[in-house]
Amino acid sequence: MSPAPLLSVRDLRVGFATEGGLLQAVDGINFDVRPGEVLAIVGESGSGKSVTAQTIMGLTRSKNARIEGSVMLDGVELVEAPDAELRRLRGDRIGMVFQDPMTSFNPVYRLSKQIGEAMAAHRDDLSKQDMHARAVELFEAVGIPDAARRVDDYPHEFSGGMRQRAMIAMALALEPELLIADEPTTALDVTIQAQILELLGQLNRDRQLATILITHDLGVVAEVADRVLVMYAGRVVEEGSLDEIFYDPQHPYTWGLLGSLTRLDRPRPKRLPQISGTPPSLLDLPTGCSFRPRCPHEFAKCTELPALEERTAESPRHCDRCWLSSEQKREKRQVGGQIGLEAPA
Amino acid sequence: MTTENLLEVEDLVKHFPIKRGILIDREVDQVRAVDGISFSIPRGQTLGLVGESGSGKSTACRAVLQLIKPTSGSIRFEGQEIAGLSRRRMRPLRREMQMIFQDPYASLNPRKRIGQIVGDPLKRQGIASGSDLRKRVQELLVRVGLASEHYNRFPHEFSGGQRQRIGIARALALQPKLVIADEPVSALDVSIQAQIINLLDDLQDEFGLTYLFVAHDIGVVRHISDQIAVMHNGKIVEHGSADQVCERPQDDYTKKLLSAVPIPDPRESRVRRQGSTATS
């Protein structure tokens, strides 16, 4: 039996009033994250994945934002929670790692001070010595060599990968139950990316953290995730277990994402299968399926928006938003012996 | 000879001095950013230069283009030695070698219109002006997958992938022979990376371009390159055909780069993970 969800998101909608009208960045999404589980949210820029993460933490609250739906963290409603309450939860029960390790630290303070500050904001019983010792402990836990000395360095004395480790150390300072990592490896070299992913996986297993990993790269997802949510233009277009998404993907957009990866484990194709076109403007979405203008398999029914539902009888909790029948999908997703969106022209 | 080399680099060195002292700058040490590398690229082919941040690959590119003065070594373009050429003598050659940059958000002037950005090289080299310039730029925009109406727009109106197309149009405006692309796709979404790589492939076929393609992701490099050179600490540690380097790597550092690329296959990566925990 899987444990009860730590985080439950229901019908979450986030809109922003802009000069061009209401921009619906997130349009009704649902998901659960359980302790010890890594949920990956995958999508292109503008798909709403980061806004989702930021909304969970209450970071999108502003005068021109409209947030509806429910985000429950262990029985506490976050969408309606007062700012003070959210401030208490952030850092304490929810840790966050951002994309850019270069700009996430204050350059004029030592790392130990910044990590200590995060702790002091939530615990008033910790002495300076305690906090320093704890920072060293955290640096060791995330694999920073010579932690006792490096903890008093300034951010600029760290390389990108080391800074991201320090960032993770800070996120873990108060032993949160939920860790949100927004593109944690995008700014890093592949070799460093591999190390950071391994670290996240290990922390997830050892500490039974519930983790939300946000990324545009399905290669990263394959390394660490348990469940995957594929987002497109503010909606979830497919949801399933890691294996379901990689070996039995139902939505053409997922096929496109899988097809466009460069793969070292296969002979290189003459051309990379690509998804042509660009994501639609959220202010001017096509009627029906938002992926329709880029989809080579579009047909008459696609002008109606398909619901996100289980469409394959054999795998419950594997949902997608596409009108094609299971048989059609199985046939159409095969491009040159692999999964892809279309044969390159 | 059919496989004539467009670019030949021999024993290229770029050291940066580390200076100490207040009134008198004493040189106390050197950063050996590029420490004696040699490679050549046959006309119409692509050499992929791979390595981590700090391996010296970007410095190598900039030295080849004479954007920084190399410490020593020889760079021959179409047989002509260009290392140490004066700015004035370099100028006509600039038309032949162009660069595509990594960050499409930082490499386009936000206050200029696309038409100006792409047309400027043509104007500066005195190749086209007036309505001819406009026509040429619009043709270029269409060729790289944008539209001629984009001529009067500003960079902020475009997505990352579209901006990279603008950068490519600018690089191609002068019909160069050599294009140096420094991490051209690493700032882009994976799905957009494929579009840009395919575009670069098409343009190479169409215009017979020669590419020096620099990236840290060996998966991307393998796809576009004929040959791959792996750089580590300012030196080339392995050099060979793309398939040879990726399928039968000899050097330990190359092996490390290869094993770091995520395999988008969960069963594979589970096997790999178990393998690594068993050995550690």
XYZ file of C-alpha atoms in Angstrom, chain A residues 43-45 49 183 186 188-195 197-198 205 216-220 222-224 242-243 246-247 253 256-258 260-279 294 344, chain B residues 51-53 159 162 183 186 188-199 201-202 205 216-226 242-243 246-247 256-270 272-273 276:
110
model
C 6.985 20.632 -20.384
C 8.388 23.400 -22.535
C 8.866 27.003 -21.476
C 5.220 23.948 -14.798
C 15.061 22.811 -13.306
C 19.511 22.940 -16.460
C 24.891 22.728 -15.240
C 27.262 20.631 -17.327
C 26.104 17.081 -18.030
C 28.748 15.563 -15.766
C 27.641 17.759 -12.873
C 24.004 17.145 -13.738
C 24.528 13.423 -13.252
C 25.958 14.039 -9.767
C 20.489 13.921 -9.950
C 22.128 11.118 -8.022
C 15.260 7.530 -0.700
C 12.011 20.151 -19.820
C 14.302 17.175 -20.303
C 12.837 13.663 -20.332
C 16.368 12.273 -20.090
C 16.601 13.763 -16.588
C 14.213 8.818 -16.642
C 17.006 8.953 -14.090
C 14.996 9.854 -10.996
C 7.699 6.473 -15.390
C 7.475 3.278 -17.410
C 8.419 6.026 -21.662
C 7.168 2.710 -23.017
C 3.152 15.691 -27.513
C 7.381 14.387 -29.751
C 9.304 15.013 -26.539
C 10.627 11.454 -26.509
C 13.448 14.787 -30.068
C 16.012 13.549 -27.523
C 19.520 12.884 -28.792
C 20.319 9.349 -27.711
C 23.752 7.884 -27.247
C 22.390 4.383 -26.828
C 21.088 4.201 -30.386
C 22.621 4.665 -33.830
C 22.214 8.286 -34.792
C 19.367 9.057 -37.144
C 19.956 11.108 -40.273
C 17.740 13.820 -38.785
C 16.431 14.349 -35.285
C 12.680 13.946 -35.121
C 11.401 17.322 -33.982
C 8.190 18.943 -32.859
C 7.668 21.651 -35.430
C 6.266 25.052 -34.606
C 6.174 26.798 -31.254
C 3.878 26.565 -28.230
C 1.539 21.297 -34.089
C 11.080 14.032 -40.613
C 34.258 19.462 -22.706
C 33.036 20.784 -19.382
C 32.953 24.417 -18.325
C 10.967 32.883 -27.769
C 13.225 31.929 -32.394
C 26.856 26.029 -27.200
C 22.277 24.426 -24.461
C 17.012 25.861 -25.215
C 14.272 23.371 -24.371
C 15.049 19.864 -25.591
C 12.211 19.930 -28.127
C 13.512 23.191 -29.584
C 17.103 21.905 -29.591
C 16.085 19.339 -32.203
C 14.635 22.071 -34.439
C 17.807 24.151 -34.262
C 20.108 21.187 -34.845
C 18.072 20.152 -37.874
C 18.162 23.727 -39.172
C 22.144 20.526 -40.666
C 20.000 21.805 -43.545
C 23.924 21.054 -46.897
C 29.250 20.234 -23.200
C 26.640 17.631 -24.113
C 28.336 14.897 -26.098
C 24.932 13.502 -27.146
C 24.132 16.677 -29.056
C 27.656 16.939 -30.446
C 27.608 13.397 -31.738
C 24.454 14.065 -33.671
C 25.811 16.961 -35.684
C 29.536 16.196 -35.968
C 31.654 14.266 -38.419
C 31.983 10.919 -34.088
C 30.913 7.293 -33.971
C 31.106 7.733 -28.835
C 31.096 3.994 -29.392
C 33.166 9.918 -18.052
C 31.468 12.444 -20.352
C 29.624 9.679 -22.145
C 28.397 8.008 -18.992
C 27.070 11.310 -17.652
C 24.578 11.782 -20.485
C 21.194 10.642 -19.203
C 19.727 7.721 -21.107
C 16.039 8.389 -21.665
C 15.174 4.796 -20.933
C 14.090 4.054 -17.347
C 14.962 0.352 -17.493
C 18.462 1.180 -18.738
C 19.054 3.808 -16.087
C 17.850 1.431 -13.353
C 23.029 1.612 -14.620
C 22.150 2.814 -11.121
C 27.023 2.005 -9.816
